[in-house]
Short mmCIF file of C-alpha atoms in Angstrom, two decimals:
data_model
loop_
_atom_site.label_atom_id
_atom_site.label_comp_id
_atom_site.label_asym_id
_atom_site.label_seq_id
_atom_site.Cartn_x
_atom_site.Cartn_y
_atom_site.Cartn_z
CA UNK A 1 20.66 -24.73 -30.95
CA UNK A 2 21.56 -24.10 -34.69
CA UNK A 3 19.65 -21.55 -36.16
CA UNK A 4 18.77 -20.68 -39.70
CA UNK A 5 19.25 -16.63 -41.01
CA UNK A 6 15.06 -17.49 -41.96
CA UNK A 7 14.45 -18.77 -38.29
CA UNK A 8 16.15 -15.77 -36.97
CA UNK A 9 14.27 -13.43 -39.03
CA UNK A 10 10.65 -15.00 -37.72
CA UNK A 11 11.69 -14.82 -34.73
CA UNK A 12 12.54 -11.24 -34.87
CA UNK A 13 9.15 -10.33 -37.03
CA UNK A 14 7.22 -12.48 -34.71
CA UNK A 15 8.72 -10.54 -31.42
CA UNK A 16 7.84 -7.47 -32.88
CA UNK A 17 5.07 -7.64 -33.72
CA UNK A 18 4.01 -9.38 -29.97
CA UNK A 19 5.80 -6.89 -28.51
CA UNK A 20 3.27 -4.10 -30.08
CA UNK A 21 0.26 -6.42 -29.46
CA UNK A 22 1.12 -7.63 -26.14
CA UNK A 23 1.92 -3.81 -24.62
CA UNK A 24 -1.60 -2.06 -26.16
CA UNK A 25 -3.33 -4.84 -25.49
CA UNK A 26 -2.62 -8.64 -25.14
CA UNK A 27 -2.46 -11.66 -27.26
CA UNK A 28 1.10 -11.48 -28.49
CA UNK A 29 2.20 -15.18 -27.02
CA UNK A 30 -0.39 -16.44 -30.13
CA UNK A 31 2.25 -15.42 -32.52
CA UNK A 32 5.61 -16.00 -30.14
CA UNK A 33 4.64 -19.55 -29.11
CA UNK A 34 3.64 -21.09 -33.01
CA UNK A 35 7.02 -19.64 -34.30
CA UNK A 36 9.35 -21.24 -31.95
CA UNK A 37 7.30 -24.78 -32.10
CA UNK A 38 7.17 -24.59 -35.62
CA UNK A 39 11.61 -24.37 -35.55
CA UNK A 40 11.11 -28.22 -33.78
CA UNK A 41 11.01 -26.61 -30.15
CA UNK A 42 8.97 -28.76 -27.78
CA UNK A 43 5.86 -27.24 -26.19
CA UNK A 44 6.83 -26.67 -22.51
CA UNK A 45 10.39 -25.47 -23.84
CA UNK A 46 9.04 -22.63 -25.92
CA UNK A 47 6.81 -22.12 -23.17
CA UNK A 48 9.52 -20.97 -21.32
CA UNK A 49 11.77 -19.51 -23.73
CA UNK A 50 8.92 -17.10 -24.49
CA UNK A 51 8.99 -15.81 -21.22
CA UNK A 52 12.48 -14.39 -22.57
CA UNK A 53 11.16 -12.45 -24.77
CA UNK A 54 7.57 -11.43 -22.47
CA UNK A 55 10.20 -10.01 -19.68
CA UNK A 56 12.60 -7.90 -21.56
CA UNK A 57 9.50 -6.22 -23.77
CA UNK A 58 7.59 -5.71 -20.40
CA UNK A 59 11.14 -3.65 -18.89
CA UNK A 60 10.95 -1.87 -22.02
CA UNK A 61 7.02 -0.97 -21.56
CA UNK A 62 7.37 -0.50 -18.55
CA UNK A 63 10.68 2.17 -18.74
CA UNK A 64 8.77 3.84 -22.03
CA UNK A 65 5.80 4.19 -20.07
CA UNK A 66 7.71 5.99 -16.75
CA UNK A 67 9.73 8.15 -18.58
CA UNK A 68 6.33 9.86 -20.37
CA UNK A 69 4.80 10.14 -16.97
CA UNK A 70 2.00 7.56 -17.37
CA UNK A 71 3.12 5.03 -15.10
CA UNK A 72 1.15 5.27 -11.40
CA UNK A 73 3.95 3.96 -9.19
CA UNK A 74 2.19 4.98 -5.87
CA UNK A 75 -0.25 2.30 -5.95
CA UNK A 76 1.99 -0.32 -7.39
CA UNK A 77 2.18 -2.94 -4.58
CA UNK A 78 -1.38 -2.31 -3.52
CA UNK A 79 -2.74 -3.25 -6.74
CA UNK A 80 0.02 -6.40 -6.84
CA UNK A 81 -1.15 -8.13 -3.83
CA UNK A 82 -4.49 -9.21 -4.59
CA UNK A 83 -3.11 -9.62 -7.83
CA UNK A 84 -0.30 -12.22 -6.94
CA UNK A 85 -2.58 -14.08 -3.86
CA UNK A 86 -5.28 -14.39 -6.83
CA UNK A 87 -2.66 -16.00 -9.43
CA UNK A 88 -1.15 -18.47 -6.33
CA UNK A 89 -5.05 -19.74 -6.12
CA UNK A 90 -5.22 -20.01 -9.64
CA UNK A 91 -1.98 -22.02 -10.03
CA UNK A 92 -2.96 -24.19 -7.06
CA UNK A 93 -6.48 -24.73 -8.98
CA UNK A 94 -4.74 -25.20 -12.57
CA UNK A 95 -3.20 -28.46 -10.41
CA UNK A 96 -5.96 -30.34 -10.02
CA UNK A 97 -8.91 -29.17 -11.94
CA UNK A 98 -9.73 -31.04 -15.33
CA UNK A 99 -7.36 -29.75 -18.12
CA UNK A 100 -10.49 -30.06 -20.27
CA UNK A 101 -11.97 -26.92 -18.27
CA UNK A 102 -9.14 -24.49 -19.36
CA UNK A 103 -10.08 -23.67 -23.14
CA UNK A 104 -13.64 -23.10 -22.01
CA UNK A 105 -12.32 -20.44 -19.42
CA UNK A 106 -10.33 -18.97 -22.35
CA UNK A 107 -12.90 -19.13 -24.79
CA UNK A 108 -15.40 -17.78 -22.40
CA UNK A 109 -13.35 -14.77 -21.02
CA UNK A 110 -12.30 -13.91 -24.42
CA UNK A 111 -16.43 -13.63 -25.87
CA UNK A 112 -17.05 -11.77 -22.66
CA UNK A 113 -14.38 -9.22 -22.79
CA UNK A 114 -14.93 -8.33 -26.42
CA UNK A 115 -18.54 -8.05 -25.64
CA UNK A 116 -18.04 -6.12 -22.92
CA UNK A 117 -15.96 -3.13 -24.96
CA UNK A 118 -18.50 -3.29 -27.55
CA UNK A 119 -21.31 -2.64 -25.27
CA UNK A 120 -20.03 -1.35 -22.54
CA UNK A 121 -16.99 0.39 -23.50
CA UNK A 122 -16.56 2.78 -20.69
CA UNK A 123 -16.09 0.14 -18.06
CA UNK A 124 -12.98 -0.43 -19.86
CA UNK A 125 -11.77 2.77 -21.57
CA UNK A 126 -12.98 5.36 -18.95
CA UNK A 127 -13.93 8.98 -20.57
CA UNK A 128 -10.57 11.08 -20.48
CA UNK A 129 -10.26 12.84 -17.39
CA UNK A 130 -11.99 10.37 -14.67
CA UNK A 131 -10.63 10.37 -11.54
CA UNK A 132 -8.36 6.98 -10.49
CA UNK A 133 -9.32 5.30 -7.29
CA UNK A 134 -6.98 3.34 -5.02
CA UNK A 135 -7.09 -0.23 -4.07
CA UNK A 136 -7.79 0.26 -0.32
CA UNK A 137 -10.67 3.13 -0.90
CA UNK A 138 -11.82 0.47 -3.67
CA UNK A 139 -13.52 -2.93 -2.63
CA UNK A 140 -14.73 -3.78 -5.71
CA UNK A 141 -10.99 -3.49 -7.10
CA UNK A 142 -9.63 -6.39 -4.95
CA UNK A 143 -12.68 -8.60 -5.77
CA UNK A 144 -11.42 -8.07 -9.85
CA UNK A 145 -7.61 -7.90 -9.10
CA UNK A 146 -8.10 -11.17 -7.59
CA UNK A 147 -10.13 -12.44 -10.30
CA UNK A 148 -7.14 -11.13 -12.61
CA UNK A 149 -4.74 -12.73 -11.06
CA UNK A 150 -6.64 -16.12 -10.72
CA UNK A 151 -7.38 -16.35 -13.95
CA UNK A 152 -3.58 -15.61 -15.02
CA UNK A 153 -2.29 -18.50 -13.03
CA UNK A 154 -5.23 -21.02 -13.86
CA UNK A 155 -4.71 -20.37 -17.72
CA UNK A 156 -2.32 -17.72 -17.96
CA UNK A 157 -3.23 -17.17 -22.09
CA UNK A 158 -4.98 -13.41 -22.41
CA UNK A 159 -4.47 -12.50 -18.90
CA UNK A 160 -3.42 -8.90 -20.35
CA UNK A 161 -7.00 -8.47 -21.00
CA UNK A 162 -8.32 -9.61 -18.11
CA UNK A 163 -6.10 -7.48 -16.30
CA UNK A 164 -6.94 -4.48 -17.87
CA UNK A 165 -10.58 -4.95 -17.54
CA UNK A 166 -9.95 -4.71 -13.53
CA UNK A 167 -7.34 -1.84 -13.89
CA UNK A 168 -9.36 0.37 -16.01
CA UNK A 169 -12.85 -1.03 -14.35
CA UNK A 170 -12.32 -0.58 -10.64
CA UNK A 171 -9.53 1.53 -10.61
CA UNK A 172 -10.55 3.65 -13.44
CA UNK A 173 -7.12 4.20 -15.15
CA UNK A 174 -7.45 5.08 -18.58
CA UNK A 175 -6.26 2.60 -21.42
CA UNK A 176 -2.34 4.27 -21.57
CA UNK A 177 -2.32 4.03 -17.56
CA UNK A 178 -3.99 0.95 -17.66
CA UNK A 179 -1.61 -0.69 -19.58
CA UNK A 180 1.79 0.45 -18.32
CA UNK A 181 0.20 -1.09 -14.74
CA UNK A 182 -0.59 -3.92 -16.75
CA UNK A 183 3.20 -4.39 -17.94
CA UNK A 184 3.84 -3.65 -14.53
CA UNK A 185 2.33 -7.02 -13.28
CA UNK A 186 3.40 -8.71 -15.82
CA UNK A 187 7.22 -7.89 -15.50
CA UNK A 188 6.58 -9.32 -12.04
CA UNK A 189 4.69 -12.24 -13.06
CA UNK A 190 6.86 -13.21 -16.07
CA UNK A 191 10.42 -12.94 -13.57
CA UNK A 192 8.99 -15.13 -10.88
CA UNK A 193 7.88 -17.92 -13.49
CA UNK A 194 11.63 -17.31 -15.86
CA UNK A 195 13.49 -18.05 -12.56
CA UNK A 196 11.33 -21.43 -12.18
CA UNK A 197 12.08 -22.32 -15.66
CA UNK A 198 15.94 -21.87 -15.02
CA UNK A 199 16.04 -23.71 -12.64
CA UNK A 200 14.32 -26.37 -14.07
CA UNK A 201 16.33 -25.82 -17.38
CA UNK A 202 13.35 -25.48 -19.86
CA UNK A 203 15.32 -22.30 -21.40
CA UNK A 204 17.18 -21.92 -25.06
CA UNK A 205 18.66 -18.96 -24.63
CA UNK A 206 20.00 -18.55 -28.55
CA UNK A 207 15.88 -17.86 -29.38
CA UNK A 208 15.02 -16.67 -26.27
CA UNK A 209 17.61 -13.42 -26.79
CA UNK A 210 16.84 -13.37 -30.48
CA UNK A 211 13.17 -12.95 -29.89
CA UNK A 212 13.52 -10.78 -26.74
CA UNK A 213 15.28 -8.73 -29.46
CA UNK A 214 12.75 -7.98 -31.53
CA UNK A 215 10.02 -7.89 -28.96
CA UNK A 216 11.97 -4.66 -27.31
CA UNK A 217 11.76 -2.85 -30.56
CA UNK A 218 8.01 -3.83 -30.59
CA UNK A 219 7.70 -2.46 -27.18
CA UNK A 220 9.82 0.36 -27.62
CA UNK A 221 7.38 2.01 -30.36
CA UNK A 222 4.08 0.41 -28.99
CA UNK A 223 4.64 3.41 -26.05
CA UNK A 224 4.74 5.59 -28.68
CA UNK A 225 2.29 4.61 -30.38
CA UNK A 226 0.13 4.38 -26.95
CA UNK A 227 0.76 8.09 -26.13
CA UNK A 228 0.14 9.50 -29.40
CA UNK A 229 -3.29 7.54 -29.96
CA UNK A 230 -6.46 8.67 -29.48
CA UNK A 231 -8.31 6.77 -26.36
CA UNK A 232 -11.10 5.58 -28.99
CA UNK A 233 -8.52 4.21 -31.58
CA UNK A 234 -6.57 2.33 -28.06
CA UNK A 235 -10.27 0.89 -27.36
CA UNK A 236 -10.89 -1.11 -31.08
CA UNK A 237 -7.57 -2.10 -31.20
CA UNK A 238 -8.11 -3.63 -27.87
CA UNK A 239 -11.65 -4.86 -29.39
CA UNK A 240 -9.91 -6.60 -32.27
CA UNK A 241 -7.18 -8.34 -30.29
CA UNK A 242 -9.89 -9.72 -27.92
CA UNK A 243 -11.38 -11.34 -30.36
CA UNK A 244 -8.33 -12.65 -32.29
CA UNK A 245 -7.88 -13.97 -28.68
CA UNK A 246 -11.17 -15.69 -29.42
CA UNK A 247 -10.10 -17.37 -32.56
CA UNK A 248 -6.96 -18.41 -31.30
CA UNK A 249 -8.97 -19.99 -28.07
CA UNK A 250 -11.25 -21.97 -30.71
CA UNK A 251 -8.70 -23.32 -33.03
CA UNK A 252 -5.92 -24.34 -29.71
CA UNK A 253 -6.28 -28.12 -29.14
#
């Protein structure tokens, strides 16, 4: 599609700034999705285009994260099996449950999480220097993996957080760990569901590259940013996305 030098430019502001948001914390889709409707792109084809842009800043996160030592690749598949068998429920459920149900799960996860870090902040920002667990010496971690993972494929919208809760909850990773995992999944996630939409040719790949562009660069200095922070400074910027999460839950149709 024909593209304006303006509609390039939000697209690049808007993927950079998601790619930040959506690698410390989550979220970033609430920025991504609005500016490529608001360029006359139908809802289910931005849907998909976005997933552009998710994938390429989750390689990024993902390859920053490695190369500064706090990615945990030995427990990798462990921690993406109850993940994955979780979201394949979840998508399965998304199919026949009420569509009205789905902003009340949003809505509802959202209050809870941001709750949660203001009250109880170490179950999801661990003090510096607690031991990880693994997924099979951890029960409770399959229980919230697969909670994760149902969760992202009944509504899919703030899974990030959700999925850091269980990372950093069960597993005890702290919030840097927590989130390269987290990127982890979601390169996973995000490649399964881009093939689908190929196939089913739902993809503009003129906006989808643009804002893949900028949401690299976003990524890119979001690790930075990550490994230089202070853990408390990590936990209120995960606060205030949750409940900009909230507000975007509320005012969604």
């Amino acid at each position: 599609m024909d593209m304006t030098l303006l509609q390039v430019l939000l697209l690049l502001g808007t993927g950079f700034l998601a790619g930040i948001i959506n690698t410390l914390a989550g979220g970033g889709s609430n920025l991504t999705l609005p500016a490529l409707m608001v360029m006359g792109i139908p809802a289910e084809v931005a849907n998909a285009t976005n997933r552009v842009g998710v994938l390429i800043q989750g390689i990024t996160a993902v390859s920053g994260f490695r190369q500064h030592g706090k990615l945990e690749t030995d427990d990798t598949v462990p921690i993406l099996i109850p993940t994955v068998i979780g979201g394949l429920l979840g998508a399965a459920g998304a199919a026949y449950a009420p569509s009205a149900w789905v902003k009340p799960l949003l809505l509802g996860t959202m209050l809870t999480m941001a709750l949660v870090i203001l009250l109880r902040p170490s179950i999801v920002a661990p003090e510096p220097g607690t031991p990880t667990r693994k997924v099979r010496q951890t029960p409770s971690a399959w229980l919230g993996l697969g909670l994760a993972g149902f969760y992202g494929g009944f509504v899919q919208a703030g899974v990030g957080f959700v999925l850091l809760a269980a990372l950093a909850g069960t597993l005890r990773y702290d919030l840097v760990r927590a989130n390269a995992l987290k990127m982890f999944c979601t390169v996973v996630f995000t490649l399964v569901a881009l093939v689908l939409f190929i196939v089913e040719d739902l993809v503009l790949w003129g906006p989808g590259l643009i804002l893949a562009f900028g949401t690299m660069f976003g990524a890119h200095l979001a690790v930075k940013m990550a490994i230089k922070a202070k853990p408390e400074t990590l936990k209120w910027f995960l606060f205030v996305m949750t409940l900009c999460g909230c507000i975007a839950a509320m005012l969604t149709d």
